[in-house]
Coordinates of C-alpha atoms in Angstrom, one line a residue:
M15 CA -13.7 15.4 -46.0
S16 CA -16.9 13.4 -45.9
V17 CA -17.7 11.4 -42.8
L18 CA -19.1 7.9 -43.1
S19 CA -20.8 7.1 -39.8
S20 CA -23.2 4.2 -39.3
Q21 CA -23.6 4.0 -43.1
N22 CA -24.3 0.6 -44.6
Y23 CA -23.2 -0.3 -48.1
L24 CA -22.0 -3.5 -49.9
M25 CA -18.4 -3.9 -50.8
E26 CA -17.6 -6.7 -53.2
K27 CA -14.2 -8.4 -53.0
D28 CA -12.1 -8.3 -56.0
S29 CA -11.5 -12.0 -56.6
T30 CA -8.1 -11.3 -58.1
F31 CA -6.7 -10.4 -54.7
C32 CA -8.9 -12.5 -52.3
S33 CA -7.9 -15.5 -50.3
K34 CA -9.9 -18.6 -51.1
G35 CA -12.7 -19.6 -48.8
T36 CA -13.6 -16.1 -47.6
A37 CA -17.0 -14.6 -47.9
S38 CA -17.7 -12.7 -51.1
M39 CA -19.2 -9.6 -49.3
H40 CA -19.5 -7.9 -46.0
L41 CA -21.9 -5.3 -44.6
V42 CA -20.3 -2.2 -43.2
R43 CA -21.4 -1.5 -39.7
N44 CA -19.6 1.8 -39.2
L45 CA -16.7 3.9 -40.4
T46 CA -15.7 7.2 -38.8
I47 CA -13.1 9.4 -40.4
P48 CA -11.6 12.1 -38.2
P49 CA -11.5 15.7 -39.2
F50 CA -9.1 16.4 -42.0
S51 CA -7.2 19.0 -39.9
S52 CA -6.3 16.3 -37.3
I53 CA -4.9 14.1 -40.1
T54 CA -2.8 16.8 -41.7
D55 CA -1.5 18.0 -38.3
D56 CA 0.0 14.6 -37.7
E57 CA 3.7 15.2 -37.3
Y58 CA 4.6 12.2 -39.5
R59 CA 2.1 13.1 -42.2
G60 CA 2.1 9.6 -43.4
T61 CA -0.4 7.3 -45.1
S62 CA -3.7 7.3 -43.3
E63 CA -5.5 4.1 -42.2
F64 CA -8.9 4.0 -40.7
Q65 CA -10.4 0.9 -39.1
V66 CA -13.7 -0.4 -40.6
G67 CA -16.0 -2.6 -38.6
F68 CA -18.5 -5.1 -40.0
D69 CA -21.6 -6.8 -38.7
D70 CA -19.9 -10.2 -38.7
G71 CA -17.0 -9.1 -36.6
V72 CA -14.6 -8.8 -39.5
K73 CA -12.3 -5.7 -39.5
W74 CA -10.6 -4.0 -42.4
L75 CA -8.5 -0.9 -42.8
L76 CA -9.3 1.9 -45.2
R77 CA -5.9 2.8 -46.6
V78 CA -5.5 6.4 -48.0
P79 CA -2.1 7.3 -49.6
R80 CA 0.2 9.9 -48.0
Q81 CA -0.9 13.5 -48.6
D82 CA 1.9 16.0 -47.9
H83 CA 4.4 18.2 -49.7
R84 CA 6.3 15.1 -50.8
S85 CA 3.3 13.5 -52.5
P86 CA 2.9 13.3 -56.3
A87 CA 0.3 15.4 -58.0
S88 CA -3.2 14.4 -57.2
D89 CA -3.9 13.0 -60.7
L90 CA -1.1 10.5 -60.1
E91 CA -2.4 9.0 -56.8
A92 CA -4.6 6.6 -58.7
L93 CA -1.5 5.3 -60.5
V94 CA 0.4 4.8 -57.2
V95 CA -2.6 3.0 -55.6
S96 CA -2.9 0.7 -58.6
S97 CA 0.8 -0.2 -58.4
E98 CA 0.5 -1.1 -54.7
V99 CA -2.7 -3.1 -55.3
T100 CA -1.0 -5.0 -58.2
T101 CA 2.1 -5.8 -56.1
L102 CA 0.1 -6.9 -53.1
G103 CA -1.9 -9.3 -55.2
I104 CA 1.2 -10.9 -56.7
L105 CA 2.8 -11.2 -53.3
K106 CA -0.3 -12.7 -51.8
K107 CA -0.5 -15.3 -54.5
G108 CA 3.1 -16.1 -54.0
G109 CA 2.6 -16.9 -50.3
I110 CA 4.2 -13.8 -48.8
K111 CA 2.8 -12.6 -45.5
V112 CA 1.0 -9.5 -46.6
P113 CA -2.5 -8.2 -45.8
D114 CA -5.4 -9.4 -48.0
I115 CA -6.9 -6.5 -50.0
W116 CA -10.2 -5.5 -51.5
V117 CA -10.7 -3.0 -54.3
P118 CA -13.9 -0.9 -54.1
Q119 CA -16.4 -2.0 -56.8
K120 CA -19.5 -0.2 -55.7
I121 CA -19.4 2.8 -53.4
A122 CA -22.6 4.2 -52.0
Q123 CA -23.5 7.8 -52.9
G124 CA -21.8 10.2 -50.5
A125 CA -18.7 8.0 -49.9
A126 CA -15.4 9.8 -49.4
P127 CA -13.8 10.7 -52.8
G128 CA -10.1 9.9 -53.5
N129 CA -7.8 7.0 -54.2
Y130 CA -8.0 4.3 -51.6
F131 CA -8.5 0.6 -51.0
F132 CA -9.3 -1.7 -48.2
Q133 CA -6.9 -4.1 -46.6
E134 CA -7.1 -6.9 -44.0
F135 CA -6.7 -5.8 -40.3
V136 CA -3.7 -7.8 -39.0
N137 CA -3.3 -8.5 -35.3
G138 CA 0.3 -8.0 -34.3
S139 CA 2.8 -5.9 -32.3
E140 CA 5.4 -3.5 -33.5
I141 CA 9.0 -4.6 -33.9
L142 CA 11.5 -2.2 -32.2
F143 CA 14.8 -1.7 -34.0
D144 CA 18.0 0.0 -32.8
A145 CA 20.8 -0.6 -35.3
F146 CA 23.3 1.5 -33.3
A147 CA 22.9 -0.6 -30.1
T148 CA 21.7 -4.2 -30.0
G149 CA 20.2 -4.7 -33.4
L150 CA 16.7 -6.2 -33.0
I151 CA 15.3 -5.7 -29.5
S152 CA 13.5 -8.5 -27.7
T153 CA 13.6 -10.8 -30.7
S154 CA 13.3 -14.5 -30.9
N155 CA 14.7 -17.1 -33.3
A156 CA 11.2 -17.2 -34.8
L157 CA 11.6 -13.7 -36.0
Y158 CA 14.9 -14.3 -37.7
E159 CA 13.6 -17.5 -39.2
D160 CA 10.5 -15.8 -40.6
V161 CA 12.7 -12.9 -42.0
V162 CA 14.8 -15.5 -43.8
L163 CA 11.7 -17.3 -45.2
H164 CA 10.3 -14.0 -46.3
Y165 CA 13.3 -13.2 -48.5
I166 CA 13.4 -16.7 -49.8
G167 CA 9.7 -16.4 -50.7
L168 CA 10.4 -13.1 -52.5
S169 CA 13.3 -14.7 -54.4
N170 CA 11.0 -17.5 -55.5
I171 CA 8.4 -15.1 -57.1
K172 CA 9.8 -14.9 -60.7
R173 CA 8.3 -12.1 -62.7
N174 CA 8.5 -11.7 -66.5
V175 CA 9.8 -8.2 -66.4
K176 CA 12.9 -6.5 -67.9
G177 CA 13.7 -3.5 -65.8
I178 CA 13.8 -1.7 -62.5
G179 CA 10.4 -0.1 -61.9
S180 CA 7.0 -0.3 -60.3
L181 CA 4.5 -3.0 -61.3
Y182 CA 1.2 -2.0 -62.8
P183 CA -1.9 -4.0 -63.9
S184 CA -1.9 -5.2 -67.5
G185 CA -3.9 -8.3 -68.0
D186 CA -2.0 -11.5 -67.3
A187 CA 1.4 -9.9 -68.0
D188 CA 3.5 -7.7 -65.7
Y189 CA 3.9 -4.2 -66.8
V190 CA 6.8 -2.1 -65.5
L191 CA 6.6 1.6 -65.4
P192 CA 8.6 4.4 -63.6
I193 CA 9.2 3.9 -59.9
S194 CA 6.3 5.5 -58.0
R195 CA 8.4 6.9 -55.2
R196 CA 8.0 10.0 -53.1
G197 CA 10.5 12.4 -51.6
S198 CA 13.7 13.1 -53.4
F199 CA 13.3 10.3 -56.0
M200 CA 10.6 12.2 -57.8
R201 CA 10.5 15.4 -60.0
P202 CA 8.3 18.3 -58.9
E203 CA 7.0 18.5 -62.5
A204 CA 5.8 16.2 -65.2
P205 CA 6.7 13.4 -65.8
Y206 CA 7.3 13.2 -62.0
F207 CA 8.6 9.6 -61.7
F208 CA 11.9 8.1 -62.8
G209 CA 12.6 4.9 -64.7
P210 CA 12.2 2.2 -65.5
F211 CA 16.0 1.4 -65.5
R212 CA 18.1 -1.4 -66.8
T213 CA 20.9 -1.1 -64.3
L214 CA 21.4 0.0 -60.7
R215 CA 24.0 2.6 -61.9
D216 CA 21.3 4.3 -64.0
Q217 CA 18.9 4.3 -61.1
Y218 CA 21.3 5.7 -58.6
L219 CA 22.7 8.4 -60.9
A220 CA 19.1 9.6 -61.6
H221 CA 18.4 9.8 -57.9
I222 CA 21.7 11.5 -57.1
Q223 CA 21.1 14.2 -59.7
Q224 CA 17.6 14.9 -58.6
L225 CA 18.7 15.1 -55.0
I226 CA 21.4 17.6 -56.0
E227 CA 18.8 19.7 -57.6
Y228 CA 16.6 19.5 -54.5
T229 CA 19.5 20.4 -52.3
L230 CA 19.9 23.7 -54.1
D231 CA 16.3 24.4 -53.0
I232 CA 17.0 25.5 -49.4
G233 CA 13.5 24.4 -48.5
Y234 CA 13.9 20.7 -49.2
I235 CA 16.9 19.2 -47.3
A236 CA 16.6 18.8 -43.5
V237 CA 18.0 21.8 -41.7
L238 CA 20.2 19.7 -39.4
R239 CA 22.6 19.0 -42.2
S240 CA 25.1 21.4 -43.8
P241 CA 24.1 22.0 -47.5
I242 CA 27.7 22.3 -48.5
H243 CA 28.4 18.8 -47.0
C244 CA 25.3 17.5 -48.8
I245 CA 26.5 18.7 -52.1
L246 CA 30.0 17.4 -51.6
L247 CA 28.7 14.0 -50.6
L248 CA 26.4 13.7 -53.6
L249 CA 29.1 14.8 -56.0
E250 CA 31.6 12.3 -54.6
L251 CA 28.9 9.6 -54.6
R252 CA 28.0 10.4 -58.2
D253 CA 31.6 9.9 -59.4
L254 CA 31.9 6.6 -57.4
V255 CA 28.7 5.2 -58.8
K256 CA 29.5 6.3 -62.3
D257 CA 32.8 4.4 -62.3
C258 CA 31.4 1.2 -60.5
E259 CA 31.4 -1.8 -62.8
L260 CA 29.3 -3.9 -60.4
L261 CA 26.4 -1.3 -60.5
A262 CA 26.6 -1.1 -64.3
K263 CA 26.0 -4.8 -64.8
E264 CA 22.8 -5.7 -66.6
E265 CA 20.8 -8.7 -65.4
D266 CA 17.8 -10.5 -66.7
E267 CA 16.3 -11.7 -63.4
F268 CA 14.2 -9.2 -61.4
L269 CA 12.6 -9.6 -58.0
I270 CA 10.0 -7.5 -56.0
H271 CA 11.5 -5.4 -53.3
H272 CA 9.7 -3.5 -50.5
G273 CA 11.4 -0.1 -51.1
D274 CA 11.4 1.0 -47.5
L275 CA 14.5 0.1 -45.4
N276 CA 12.6 -0.2 -42.1
I277 CA 12.0 -3.3 -40.1
G278 CA 9.1 -1.3 -38.5
Q279 CA 7.1 -2.3 -41.6
C280 CA 6.7 -5.7 -40.1
L281 CA 4.2 -6.8 -37.4
K282 CA 5.2 -9.5 -35.0
N283 CA 2.8 -12.3 -34.0
E284 CA 2.4 -13.8 -30.5
K285 CA 5.1 -16.4 -31.2
G286 CA 7.6 -13.8 -32.1
G287 CA 7.6 -14.4 -35.8
I288 CA 6.3 -12.2 -38.6
A289 CA 2.5 -11.7 -38.7
S290 CA 2.6 -9.5 -41.8
V291 CA 4.7 -7.1 -43.9
L292 CA 3.0 -3.8 -44.5
D293 CA 3.2 -0.6 -46.6
W294 CA 4.2 -1.8 -50.1
D295 CA 3.4 1.5 -51.8
W296 CA 7.1 2.2 -52.4
S297 CA 7.8 -1.3 -53.8
F298 CA 9.4 -1.9 -57.2
T299 CA 11.2 -4.6 -59.1
H300 CA 14.9 -4.8 -58.7
N301 CA 17.5 -6.9 -60.4
Y302 CA 18.8 -9.9 -58.6
Q303 CA 22.2 -8.4 -58.1
G304 CA 20.7 -5.6 -56.0
R305 CA 18.7 -7.9 -53.8
S306 CA 21.1 -7.4 -50.9
L307 CA 20.1 -3.9 -50.2
R308 CA 16.7 -5.2 -49.0
I309 CA 18.2 -7.3 -46.3
T310 CA 20.1 -4.5 -44.6
F311 CA 19.0 -5.0 -41.0
L312 CA 20.4 -8.5 -40.9
Q313 CA 23.8 -7.0 -41.6
Y314 CA 23.8 -5.9 -38.0
A315 CA 23.6 -9.6 -37.0
P316 CA 25.5 -11.3 -39.8
M317 CA 25.6 -14.7 -38.2
R318 CA 21.9 -14.9 -38.7
G319 CA 22.6 -14.9 -42.4
M320 CA 23.7 -18.5 -41.9
L321 CA 20.0 -19.4 -41.7
F322 CA 19.9 -18.9 -45.5
Q323 CA 22.5 -21.6 -45.9
Q324 CA 20.5 -23.9 -43.7
H325 CA 17.6 -23.5 -46.2
G326 CA 19.9 -24.1 -49.1
R327 CA 20.2 -20.5 -50.2
S328 CA 23.8 -19.6 -49.9
D329 CA 23.3 -17.0 -52.6
L330 CA 21.1 -15.0 -50.2
A331 CA 23.5 -15.6 -47.3
G332 CA 26.1 -13.8 -49.4
C333 CA 23.8 -10.7 -49.5
I334 CA 24.4 -10.2 -45.8
L335 CA 28.1 -10.1 -46.2
Q336 CA 28.3 -8.4 -49.6
G337 CA 25.5 -5.9 -49.3
R338 CA 27.6 -3.1 -47.7
I339 CA 27.8 -1.0 -50.8
Y340 CA 24.0 -0.9 -51.2
L341 CA 23.5 0.0 -47.5
R342 CA 25.9 2.9 -47.8
I343 CA 24.5 4.2 -51.0
N344 CA 20.9 4.1 -49.7
E345 CA 21.9 5.9 -46.5
A346 CA 23.4 8.7 -48.5
L347 CA 20.3 8.9 -50.7
S348 CA 18.1 9.5 -47.6
L349 CA 19.4 13.0 -47.0
E350 CA 15.9 14.5 -47.2
S351 CA 15.0 12.5 -44.1
P352 CA 15.9 13.8 -40.6
Y353 CA 16.8 10.3 -39.6
P354 CA 19.5 9.3 -38.8
M355 CA 19.6 12.7 -37.1
F356 CA 23.4 12.8 -36.8
Y357 CA 24.3 11.6 -40.3
L358 CA 27.2 13.7 -41.7
E359 CA 27.9 15.1 -38.2
D360 CA 31.3 13.2 -38.4
P361 CA 33.4 11.6 -41.1
G362 CA 32.0 8.1 -40.4
P363 CA 29.6 8.0 -43.4
I364 CA 32.3 9.2 -45.8
I365 CA 34.8 6.6 -44.5
G366 CA 32.1 3.9 -44.9
I367 CA 31.2 4.9 -48.4
R368 CA 34.8 5.0 -49.6
S369 CA 35.6 1.7 -47.9
A370 CA 32.6 0.0 -49.5
F371 CA 33.7 1.0 -53.0
R372 CA 37.4 0.3 -52.3
D373 CA 36.5 -3.3 -51.2
L374 CA 35.1 -3.9 -54.7
G375 CA 38.6 -3.1 -56.1
Q376 CA 37.5 0.2 -57.6
K377 CA 40.3 2.6 -58.5
G378 CA 40.3 6.3 -57.7
V379 CA 38.5 6.1 -54.4
G380 CA 39.5 8.7 -51.8
G381 CA 41.5 7.8 -48.8
H382 CA 40.8 7.9 -45.1
V383 CA 39.9 11.3 -43.6
E384 CA 40.2 12.3 -39.9
S385 CA 37.6 15.0 -39.8
L386 CA 34.7 16.6 -41.8
E387 CA 36.9 19.7 -42.1
E388 CA 39.6 17.7 -43.8
W389 CA 37.1 16.1 -46.1
Q390 CA 35.4 19.4 -46.9
R391 CA 38.8 21.0 -47.9
E392 CA 39.5 18.1 -50.1
G393 CA 36.1 18.2 -51.7
L394 CA 36.1 22.0 -52.3
G395 CA 39.3 21.7 -54.2
K396 CA 38.3 18.7 -56.2
Y397 CA 34.9 20.1 -57.2
E398 CA 35.7 23.8 -57.4
N399 CA 34.5 24.0 -61.0
E400 CA 31.2 22.3 -60.3
V401 CA 28.4 24.8 -61.1
V402 CA 26.1 23.3 -58.4
L403 CA 28.7 23.9 -55.7
A404 CA 29.2 27.5 -56.7
E405 CA 25.4 28.0 -56.6
M406 CA 25.2 26.5 -53.1
K407 CA 28.0 28.7 -51.8
T408 CA 25.9 31.8 -52.8
R409 CA 23.0 30.5 -50.7
H410 CA 25.1 29.4 -47.7
T411 CA 24.6 32.5 -45.6
E412 CA 20.8 31.9 -45.4
W413 CA 21.5 28.2 -44.5
E414 CA 23.9 29.1 -41.7
E415 CA 21.2 30.8 -39.7
L416 CA 19.0 27.7 -39.9
N417 CA 21.8 25.3 -39.2
E418 CA 22.9 27.3 -36.1
R419 CA 19.3 27.1 -34.8
G420 CA 18.7 23.5 -35.7
V421 CA 20.3 21.6 -32.8
D422 CA 18.5 23.5 -30.0
M423 CA 15.3 24.3 -31.8
S424 CA 12.1 24.2 -29.8
E425 CA 9.0 22.5 -31.3
S426 CA 7.5 25.9 -32.3
E427 CA 10.8 26.9 -34.1
M428 CA 10.9 23.5 -35.9
E429 CA 7.3 24.1 -37.0
E430 CA 8.3 27.5 -38.3
V431 CA 11.2 26.0 -40.3
F432 CA 8.9 23.3 -41.6
E433 CA 6.3 25.8 -42.8
K434 CA 9.1 27.8 -44.6
E435 CA 10.2 24.6 -46.3
L436 CA 6.7 23.8 -47.3
A437 CA 6.1 27.3 -48.6
L438 CA 9.2 27.2 -50.8
V439 CA 8.3 23.8 -52.2
E440 CA 4.8 24.9 -53.0
A441 CA 6.1 28.0 -54.7
A442 CA 8.4 25.9 -56.8
R443 CA 5.4 23.6 -57.7
K444 CA 3.3 26.6 -58.7
E445 CA 6.1 28.1 -60.8
A446 CA 6.3 24.8 -62.6
K447 CA 2.5 24.8 -62.9
V448 CA 2.1 21.6 -61.0
D449 CA -1.4 20.9 -59.7

């Protein structure tokens, strides 16, 4: 990777995405990019951001999209970046607390190649979150108030779109294309991305099916979960979603949603409120019915939802109390993530999913189970004719060794397993002739 050190060049702001009253250009004082190996060795392998200093004291961040085995093909990165840039511009104009951004117009010869853009450096501190214990830690009323205002602001940004998908630039109109997600909600071969969708049911079923296919690849799903349990969970969830009238409902109003259920994407200011909401690369439009799945962390403090009513938005207050089904579905669709680490270690998630659908009045939902063993026996009988379950059984022996090692793995052993996972995924990509 090229290194830009003490290199001066002009960067013009793209007026489409700039705040009014700011200077039209800055002179770069220095930008140092660490060795590529140190970036790829990062255990999180996430989006990289490098601080840029200017001669007038202004600071930006150079934002480079995630590069790992879950990333889309390199020729699609520009598409992902353009979607994030488009979304951030719309949010900024709508008064949402997001970083200001600048799109490179003129890059000096020798600048680092790739898809990237610059964003405002925001001063703020991280928000710690522990849903299992006390909800938001060391919070103030200012934070809850700002969270409520954030969602009200999102709901007030009305976009002329007809579908669930990512936003892309197209003149003065909004243009919705497939959702530019990574991880399990992406194909390993062209056309890579899914969507756009008209209903939540279509979106969820597409994700479930792709996750089933990835589960059959022993190199994809985290080793701390039983592959048999993963398949049984996905098959049951598929049937529940398919029969759900609520999720099949078509709506005409669509809002912008972040796409990452993590309050850690927010920075807190010195008063305890929100300084900025970051990382919108997974954002997409979502129908108004599904808005509740983006307010999930407030479900751990439901009384705070009354703040919506104080602002005259009882419709959003209802999201806190009625969003259980979206929370449960999205937890189940995060199987490729190692967090929460103990998901599917007990029957709790199964009980929660069934209860959420049962509360909607849906028929044919399974009953209460006392143990994973009871649930597994039930599922093996119900889905005995499913081809994917039969295929997984043939691969179960190899998984057993990894699962037995998983709980007490050392760091070196975990790295060995990760490298095996990566090799298997890369082999699959090559077989599919993916660049």
